[in-house]
Amino acid sequence: MSATRVLVLNSGSSSLKYQLLDMRDRTRLAMGLVERIGERTGRLKHTPLTGDGTSRETTGPMADHEAALKAVAQELASDGLGLDSPELAAIGHRVVHGGKLFTRPTLIDDSVLAEIRRLIPVAPLHNPANLTGILTARALRPDLPQVAVFDTAFHTTMPEEAARYAIDVRTADEHRIRRYGFHGTSHAFVSRATARLLGKDPSEVNVIVLHLGNGASASAVRQGRCVDTSMGLTPLEGLVMGTRSGDLDPAVIFHLVRVGGMSTDEIDTLLNKKSGLVGLCGDNDMREIRRRVDEGDEQARLAFDIYIHRLKKYIGAYYAVLGRVDAVAFTAGVGENAAPVREAAVAGLEGLGLAVDGELNAVRSDEPRLISPGHARVAVAVVPTDEELEIATQTYALVDGSADRSEGLT
Ligand code: ADP
């Protein structure tokens, strides 16, 4: 029997998320999360999906990613899904920053590792952790193909007028300052799934994808190719997020330095961790914010309104970028679950052919679905994202030979 399993690894600085999938029928065999790697007590939550799906939790010191992955391998082995199995075809790694060069999933070798390392200055929080995950997995199974799937890859089709900031070209080029975009795996998956929902090929439709999780980004996808996205050099640009400000006048930063006496690191923390919804009202969970809004809390109401205002501006902007829009798709934690966000984001846009049907919008489901009324010119859809399945699919296509084997370095 040929190898059909793919292990997907998403390594953060102190965490490791994983899923094991069987690509014969695209089913999940196991999933889990290791947290607090490097701290005194780490925690591993492992969920085998072949039996009754009961999770197992273990706590104990988890010195580094190697210890974490070994603990994961042990859990998988005790379910008969060990990483030494000949059925394991490859390991697919989520890599946040692939810069301009990695335009597709890429088989990892030393030169690819060097390039991911070279990109650390533009992704100081993410790429080092992703690299550690890759090196650890390579040490454990040196014989196995390891594939990097980049968050930025889907956005490399953006034209220069969307990808460049209007700053001095030489300075920009010297420091590789441009708009890279993130959440690309999700935008790719959701834009394709939206086309399927409409009964069309991705090459036939223009879609605005709104990925609204704790991090949030919008993208404009023309005939299957991304032409604009709201995150930029880093994930800070664009929409109002759980803890990030999104767009702001860059002069706010000079002001905070000159008048507020703040350091670069303090401002970085302020804008990435203490802004957005949490900065505006103290909560970043949309469920809690909606509960407070329903109770008449003015601060939560204002935070919600600012969030929606920004979202609506991006829908309008991407409508203009695309010229013709076939669908607007909501995805990720907020987009998939928060009906009031979807309703408010589209309210008043009937002139653009956009509307939401109250009853359809209230339906809760894990399936892709339309929430616009039958007569609407533009489909509004809820399309659950599945980044792990997308990473596994891209990884397997590469090692199975059904995709172009060439590395993304173009
Ligand atoms: P990320 O992957 O960026 O951490 P997710 O896509 O999992 O985030 O989204 C997490 C967010 O989704 C939570 O912070 C919360 O605001 C929102 N969310 C999850 N469930 C619901 C719900 N039922 N109603 C409203 N918001 C929800």
Short mmCIF file of C-alpha atoms in Angstrom, two decimals, residues 1-396:
data_model
loop_
_atom_site.label_atom_id
_atom_site.label_comp_id
_atom_site.label_asym_id
_atom_site.label_seq_id
_atom_site.Cartn_x
_atom_site.Cartn_y
_atom_site.Cartn_z
CA MET A 1 0.00 0.00 0.00
CA SER A 2 1.38 3.43 -0.85
CA ALA A 3 1.93 6.08 1.78
CA THR A 4 -1.08 8.38 2.03
CA ARG A 5 -0.78 10.02 5.43
CA VAL A 6 0.38 13.59 5.95
CA LEU A 7 1.36 15.14 9.26
CA VAL A 8 0.69 18.88 9.35
CA LEU A 9 2.77 20.91 11.80
CA ASN A 10 2.15 24.51 12.80
CA SER A 11 4.96 25.60 15.12
CA GLY A 12 4.65 28.76 17.18
CA SER A 13 7.29 30.17 19.50
CA SER A 14 5.98 28.17 22.47
CA SER A 15 3.37 25.96 20.85
CA LEU A 16 3.02 23.15 18.34
CA LYS A 17 -0.29 22.38 16.64
CA TYR A 18 -0.60 19.23 14.59
CA GLN A 19 -2.99 17.13 12.58
CA LEU A 20 -2.50 13.75 10.97
CA LEU A 21 -4.61 13.23 7.86
CA ASP A 22 -5.16 10.39 5.46
CA MET A 23 -5.27 11.85 1.97
CA ARG A 24 -6.98 8.82 0.43
CA ASP A 25 -10.28 10.14 1.73
CA ARG A 26 -9.07 13.43 3.27
CA THR A 27 -10.00 12.30 6.77
CA ARG A 28 -8.40 13.41 10.00
CA LEU A 29 -6.83 10.63 12.04
CA ALA A 30 -5.62 12.69 14.99
CA MET A 31 -5.06 16.26 16.08
CA GLY A 32 -3.59 18.08 19.01
CA LEU A 33 -1.75 20.96 20.55
CA VAL A 34 1.34 21.33 22.70
CA GLU A 35 1.45 24.54 24.70
CA ARG A 36 3.97 26.26 26.95
CA ILE A 37 7.02 24.70 25.31
CA GLY A 38 10.15 25.85 27.13
CA GLU A 39 8.21 26.75 30.27
CA ARG A 40 8.26 24.80 33.52
CA THR A 41 5.08 22.87 32.76
CA GLY A 42 4.11 22.12 29.21
CA ARG A 43 0.73 20.72 28.22
CA LEU A 44 -0.14 18.31 25.43
CA LYS A 45 -3.74 17.79 24.39
CA HIS A 46 -4.06 14.92 21.95
CA THR A 47 -7.27 13.87 20.24
CA PRO A 48 -7.33 10.60 18.30
CA LEU A 49 -10.14 10.72 15.77
CA THR A 50 -10.19 7.06 14.80
CA GLY A 51 -11.91 5.83 17.98
CA ASP A 52 -14.43 7.64 20.14
CA GLY A 53 -12.57 10.94 19.85
CA THR A 54 -11.80 11.29 23.54
CA SER A 55 -8.93 13.69 24.18
CA ARG A 56 -5.96 12.87 26.38
CA GLU A 57 -4.10 15.54 28.29
CA THR A 58 -0.60 15.26 29.65
CA THR A 59 1.37 17.88 31.52
CA GLY A 60 5.04 17.95 32.30
CA PRO A 61 8.24 19.71 31.34
CA MET A 62 8.50 20.27 27.61
CA ALA A 63 12.00 21.69 27.26
CA ASP A 64 11.91 22.49 23.56
CA HIS A 65 10.23 21.68 20.24
CA GLU A 66 12.14 18.44 19.97
CA ALA A 67 10.73 17.23 23.30
CA ALA A 68 7.29 18.39 22.21
CA LEU A 69 7.40 16.55 18.89
CA LYS A 70 8.70 13.41 20.58
CA ALA A 71 5.77 13.55 23.01
CA VAL A 72 3.39 13.95 20.06
CA ALA A 73 5.04 11.00 18.28
CA GLN A 74 4.53 8.89 21.39
CA GLU A 75 0.84 9.77 21.60
CA LEU A 76 0.37 8.98 17.91
CA ALA A 77 2.24 5.68 18.33
CA SER A 78 -0.04 4.63 21.15
CA ASP A 79 -2.97 5.04 18.72
CA GLY A 80 -1.18 2.88 16.15
CA LEU A 81 -0.37 5.99 14.09
CA GLY A 82 3.38 6.24 14.81
CA LEU A 83 5.57 8.57 12.77
CA ASP A 84 7.75 5.61 11.82
CA SER A 85 4.82 4.14 9.88
CA PRO A 86 5.48 3.47 6.17
CA GLU A 87 2.07 5.00 5.54
CA LEU A 88 3.37 8.47 6.41
CA ALA A 89 4.04 10.18 3.07
CA ALA A 90 5.27 13.57 4.20
CA ILE A 91 5.25 16.30 6.79
CA GLY A 92 3.69 19.62 5.79
CA HIS A 93 4.84 22.70 7.67
CA ARG A 94 3.02 25.98 7.91
CA VAL A 95 5.61 28.68 7.31
CA VAL A 96 4.38 32.21 7.88
CA HIS A 97 6.73 34.25 5.71
CA GLY A 98 7.90 33.12 2.30
CA GLY A 99 8.77 36.60 1.05
CA LYS A 100 8.49 37.31 -2.67
CA LEU A 101 10.20 34.14 -3.81
CA PHE A 102 8.14 31.27 -2.51
CA THR A 103 5.06 31.29 -4.64
CA ARG A 104 3.97 27.71 -4.02
CA PRO A 105 4.45 24.78 -1.64
CA THR A 106 8.08 23.81 -1.64
CA LEU A 107 10.03 20.67 -0.88
CA ILE A 108 12.42 21.61 1.91
CA ASP A 109 16.15 21.28 1.42
CA ASP A 110 19.09 23.22 2.84
CA SER A 111 18.73 26.12 0.41
CA VAL A 112 15.04 26.48 1.27
CA LEU A 113 15.90 26.48 4.96
CA ALA A 114 18.50 29.18 4.33
CA GLU A 115 15.95 31.34 2.53
CA ILE A 116 13.38 30.95 5.33
CA ARG A 117 16.14 31.98 7.72
CA ARG A 118 17.00 34.99 5.55
CA LEU A 119 13.41 36.15 5.92
CA ILE A 120 13.60 36.31 9.73
CA PRO A 121 14.06 40.12 9.76
CA VAL A 122 10.61 40.53 8.15
CA ALA A 123 8.98 37.83 10.33
CA PRO A 124 10.91 37.87 13.60
CA LEU A 125 8.12 36.28 15.63
CA HIS A 126 7.09 33.52 13.26
CA ASN A 127 9.85 32.24 10.98
CA PRO A 128 12.26 31.21 13.78
CA ALA A 129 9.55 29.04 15.35
CA ASN A 130 8.62 27.57 11.96
CA LEU A 131 12.29 26.78 11.31
CA THR A 132 12.63 25.04 14.66
CA GLY A 133 9.61 22.89 13.82
CA ILE A 134 11.12 21.90 10.48
CA LEU A 135 14.54 21.09 11.92
CA THR A 136 12.98 19.02 14.68
CA ALA A 137 10.82 17.04 12.28
CA ARG A 138 13.76 16.52 9.94
CA ALA A 139 15.85 15.13 12.78
CA LEU A 140 13.07 12.72 13.68
CA ARG A 141 12.42 11.46 10.13
CA PRO A 142 15.36 12.54 7.91
CA ASP A 143 14.20 10.25 5.12
CA LEU A 144 10.76 11.80 4.79
CA PRO A 145 9.83 14.63 2.40
CA GLN A 146 9.18 17.84 4.33
CA VAL A 147 7.14 20.50 2.59
CA ALA A 148 6.84 24.19 3.45
CA VAL A 149 3.44 25.77 2.80
CA PHE A 150 3.72 29.53 3.06
CA ASP A 151 1.09 31.93 4.42
CA THR A 152 2.28 34.51 1.93
CA ALA A 153 2.33 32.33 -1.22
CA PHE A 154 -1.27 32.92 -2.36
CA HIS A 155 -0.65 36.66 -2.30
CA THR A 156 2.43 36.63 -4.52
CA THR A 157 0.13 37.15 -7.52
CA MET A 158 -0.70 40.66 -6.30
CA PRO A 159 0.22 43.23 -8.94
CA GLU A 160 2.93 45.74 -8.06
CA GLU A 161 0.43 48.57 -7.60
CA ALA A 162 -1.19 46.60 -4.78
CA ALA A 163 2.00 45.12 -3.34
CA ARG A 164 4.11 48.29 -3.11
CA TYR A 165 3.91 51.03 -0.52
CA ALA A 166 4.28 54.55 -1.85
CA ILE A 167 7.66 55.13 -0.23
CA ASP A 168 11.11 55.70 -1.65
CA VAL A 169 11.73 52.74 -3.93
CA ARG A 170 15.39 52.26 -3.02
CA THR A 171 14.69 52.23 0.71
CA ALA A 172 11.82 49.81 0.17
CA ASP A 173 13.92 47.45 -1.92
CA GLU A 174 16.91 47.61 0.39
CA HIS A 175 14.82 46.49 3.35
CA ARG A 176 12.39 44.29 1.40
CA ILE A 177 9.49 46.49 2.45
CA ARG A 178 6.37 45.58 0.52
CA ARG A 179 2.93 44.17 1.15
CA TYR A 180 3.21 40.38 1.46
CA GLY A 181 -0.15 39.50 3.02
CA PHE A 182 -0.86 36.56 5.33
CA HIS A 183 -3.56 33.91 5.97
CA GLY A 184 -2.94 32.94 2.32
CA THR A 185 -3.68 29.26 2.86
CA SER A 186 -7.09 30.19 4.19
CA HIS A 187 -7.82 32.74 1.45
CA ALA A 188 -6.87 30.15 -1.18
CA PHE A 189 -8.99 27.41 0.38
CA VAL A 190 -12.02 29.63 0.99
CA SER A 191 -12.01 31.34 -2.40
CA ARG A 192 -11.95 27.94 -4.12
CA ALA A 193 -14.62 26.50 -1.82
CA THR A 194 -16.80 29.56 -2.53
CA ALA A 195 -16.52 28.97 -6.27
CA ARG A 196 -17.55 25.34 -5.70
CA LEU A 197 -20.51 26.50 -3.61
CA LEU A 198 -21.61 28.61 -6.58
CA GLY A 199 -21.19 25.59 -8.87
CA LYS A 200 -18.38 27.33 -10.75
CA ASP A 201 -14.68 26.93 -11.40
CA PRO A 202 -12.43 29.34 -9.44
CA SER A 203 -11.29 30.78 -12.79
CA GLU A 204 -14.86 31.97 -13.43
CA VAL A 205 -15.51 33.98 -10.26
CA ASN A 206 -14.38 37.07 -8.38
CA VAL A 207 -14.55 36.71 -4.62
CA ILE A 208 -13.95 38.95 -1.62
CA VAL A 209 -12.78 36.72 1.25
CA LEU A 210 -13.13 38.03 4.81
CA HIS A 211 -11.00 35.91 7.17
CA LEU A 212 -12.17 37.12 10.58
CA GLY A 213 -10.46 35.25 13.40
CA ASN A 214 -8.46 36.72 16.22
CA GLY A 215 -6.19 37.94 13.44
CA ALA A 216 -8.25 39.20 10.51
CA SER A 217 -7.65 39.93 6.86
CA ALA A 218 -9.58 40.54 3.66
CA SER A 219 -8.58 39.62 0.15
CA ALA A 220 -9.75 40.35 -3.36
CA VAL A 221 -9.52 37.24 -5.53
CA ARG A 222 -9.98 37.60 -9.28
CA GLN A 223 -10.55 34.35 -11.15
CA GLY A 224 -8.66 32.33 -8.58
CA ARG A 225 -5.73 34.73 -8.18
CA CYS A 226 -5.24 37.14 -5.31
CA VAL A 227 -5.06 40.75 -6.51
CA ASP A 228 -5.10 42.53 -3.15
CA THR A 229 -5.09 41.75 0.54
CA SER A 230 -5.34 43.82 3.69
CA MET A 231 -2.30 42.63 5.66
CA GLY A 232 1.03 44.05 4.56
CA LEU A 233 4.70 43.76 5.47
CA THR A 234 3.45 42.22 8.71
CA PRO A 235 0.02 41.06 9.89
CA LEU A 236 -0.55 44.45 11.58
CA GLU A 237 -2.07 46.26 8.60
CA GLY A 238 -5.70 46.28 7.59
CA LEU A 239 -8.78 45.28 9.52
CA VAL A 240 -9.43 45.87 13.21
CA MET A 241 -8.42 42.59 14.90
CA GLY A 242 -8.68 40.98 18.32
CA THR A 243 -5.55 42.72 19.64
CA ARG A 244 -4.09 44.51 16.58
CA SER A 245 -4.99 48.01 15.48
CA GLY A 246 -4.99 47.38 11.74
CA ASP A 247 -4.63 50.53 9.59
CA LEU A 248 -3.52 53.73 11.23
CA ASP A 249 -1.67 56.90 10.28
CA PRO A 250 2.03 55.96 10.55
CA ALA A 251 2.59 59.36 12.17
CA VAL A 252 0.83 57.98 15.28
CA ILE A 253 4.10 56.13 15.87
CA PHE A 254 6.26 59.28 15.63
CA HIS A 255 3.82 60.97 17.97
CA LEU A 256 4.07 58.16 20.51
CA VAL A 257 7.87 58.38 20.37
CA ARG A 258 8.19 62.16 20.45
CA VAL A 259 5.31 63.11 22.69
CA GLY A 260 4.51 59.86 24.48
CA GLY A 261 8.16 58.95 25.14
CA MET A 262 7.55 55.34 24.19
CA SER A 263 10.17 52.92 22.88
CA THR A 264 9.89 50.96 19.63
CA ASP A 265 9.22 47.75 21.56
CA GLU A 266 6.52 49.39 23.66
CA ILE A 267 4.77 50.67 20.55
CA ASP A 268 5.10 47.27 18.88
CA THR A 269 3.40 45.67 21.89
CA LEU A 270 0.77 48.41 22.03
CA LEU A 271 -0.24 48.03 18.39
CA ASN A 272 0.03 44.24 18.12
CA LYS A 273 -1.14 43.09 21.53
CA LYS A 274 -3.05 45.87 23.27
CA SER A 275 -5.03 47.44 20.45
CA GLY A 276 -7.90 46.34 18.22
CA LEU A 277 -10.98 45.13 20.07
CA VAL A 278 -9.09 44.49 23.31
CA GLY A 279 -7.69 48.02 23.30
CA LEU A 280 -11.05 49.53 22.52
CA CYS A 281 -13.17 47.69 25.07
CA GLY A 282 -11.05 45.26 27.10
CA ASP A 283 -12.35 42.13 25.34
CA ASN A 284 -11.17 40.50 22.13
CA ASP A 285 -13.67 37.66 22.02
CA MET A 286 -16.56 38.60 19.77
CA ARG A 287 -18.97 36.47 21.83
CA GLU A 288 -18.22 38.52 24.92
CA ILE A 289 -18.41 41.79 22.99
CA ARG A 290 -21.83 40.88 21.56
CA ARG A 291 -23.06 39.91 25.03
CA ARG A 292 -21.98 43.30 26.34
CA VAL A 293 -23.54 45.11 23.36
CA ASP A 294 -26.83 43.31 24.01
CA GLU A 295 -26.67 44.50 27.62
CA GLY A 296 -26.29 48.10 26.44
CA ASP A 297 -22.55 48.49 27.12
CA GLU A 298 -21.50 51.66 25.24
CA GLN A 299 -17.78 50.87 25.12
CA ALA A 300 -18.40 47.45 23.59
CA ARG A 301 -20.86 49.03 21.13
CA LEU A 302 -18.25 51.53 19.97
CA ALA A 303 -15.63 48.78 19.58
CA PHE A 304 -18.09 46.74 17.51
CA ASP A 305 -18.99 49.75 15.37
CA ILE A 306 -15.32 50.58 14.67
CA TYR A 307 -14.69 46.92 13.73
CA ILE A 308 -17.64 46.93 11.33
CA HIS A 309 -16.82 50.33 9.84
CA ARG A 310 -13.33 49.15 8.85
CA LEU A 311 -14.68 45.89 7.48
CA LYS A 312 -17.23 47.71 5.36
CA LYS A 313 -14.54 50.02 3.97
CA TYR A 314 -12.54 47.00 2.82
CA ILE A 315 -15.58 45.38 1.21
CA GLY A 316 -16.14 48.63 -0.71
CA ALA A 317 -12.47 48.96 -1.62
CA TYR A 318 -12.18 45.40 -2.91
CA TYR A 319 -15.44 45.77 -4.79
CA ALA A 320 -13.80 48.66 -6.61
CA VAL A 321 -10.55 46.72 -7.14
CA LEU A 322 -12.42 43.76 -8.65
CA GLY A 323 -15.01 45.74 -10.61
CA ARG A 324 -17.35 42.79 -10.64
CA VAL A 325 -17.94 40.68 -7.54
CA ASP A 326 -19.64 37.28 -7.58
CA ALA A 327 -19.39 36.49 -3.89
CA VAL A 328 -18.37 37.78 -0.49
CA ALA A 329 -17.28 34.92 1.80
CA PHE A 330 -17.04 35.10 5.59
CA THR A 331 -14.68 32.70 7.32
CA ALA A 332 -12.68 31.90 10.54
CA GLY A 333 -13.90 32.11 14.15
CA VAL A 334 -15.82 35.39 13.89
CA GLY A 335 -16.78 35.10 10.23
CA GLU A 336 -18.17 31.58 10.62
CA ASN A 337 -19.97 32.12 13.91
CA ALA A 338 -20.93 35.73 14.47
CA ALA A 339 -24.17 36.37 12.56
CA PRO A 340 -24.41 39.99 13.87
CA VAL A 341 -20.99 40.78 12.37
CA ARG A 342 -22.05 39.43 8.96
CA GLU A 343 -25.35 41.29 9.07
CA ALA A 344 -23.76 44.59 10.12
CA ALA A 345 -20.88 44.34 7.62
CA VAL A 346 -23.27 44.03 4.68
CA ALA A 347 -26.03 46.36 5.98
CA GLY A 348 -26.64 49.29 3.66
CA LEU A 349 -24.75 47.78 0.73
CA GLU A 350 -27.87 46.88 -1.27
CA GLY A 351 -26.69 49.39 -3.87
CA LEU A 352 -23.71 47.08 -4.49
CA GLY A 353 -26.05 44.09 -4.82
CA LEU A 354 -25.15 42.82 -1.35
CA ALA A 355 -27.71 41.65 1.19
CA VAL A 356 -28.11 39.09 3.95
CA ASP A 357 -31.23 37.02 4.59
CA GLY A 358 -31.94 37.12 8.35
CA GLU A 359 -33.12 33.53 8.59
CA LEU A 360 -30.31 32.04 6.52
CA ASN A 361 -27.78 34.12 8.44
CA ALA A 362 -29.03 32.71 11.74
CA VAL A 363 -28.50 29.07 10.67
CA ARG A 364 -25.55 27.42 12.45
CA SER A 365 -23.67 24.84 10.44
CA ASP A 366 -20.17 23.59 9.66
CA GLU A 367 -20.98 23.43 5.96
CA PRO A 368 -20.35 26.13 3.35
CA ARG A 369 -23.64 27.94 2.82
CA LEU A 370 -25.24 30.96 1.18
CA ILE A 371 -26.81 33.59 3.42
CA SER A 372 -27.91 36.07 0.75
CA PRO A 373 -31.53 36.19 -0.44
CA GLY A 374 -32.25 34.34 -3.69
CA HIS A 375 -32.59 37.54 -5.73
CA ALA A 376 -29.29 39.10 -4.60
CA ARG A 377 -26.86 40.07 -7.36
CA VAL A 378 -23.84 39.08 -5.28
CA ALA A 379 -23.74 35.87 -3.24
CA VAL A 380 -22.91 36.28 0.43
CA ALA A 381 -21.55 33.05 1.87
CA VAL A 382 -20.24 31.50 5.07
CA VAL A 383 -17.40 29.17 4.16
CA PRO A 384 -15.58 27.41 7.01
CA THR A 385 -11.85 27.50 6.51
CA ASP A 386 -9.60 24.47 6.96
CA GLU A 387 -5.97 25.51 6.81
CA GLU A 388 -4.66 22.10 7.93
CA LEU A 389 -6.54 20.28 5.19
CA GLU A 390 -5.25 22.80 2.67
CA ILE A 391 -1.65 22.36 3.88
CA ALA A 392 -2.05 18.56 3.77
CA THR A 393 -3.59 18.72 0.28
CA GLN A 394 -0.79 20.93 -1.08
CA THR A 395 1.87 18.80 0.63
CA TYR A 396 0.47 15.55 -0.66
#
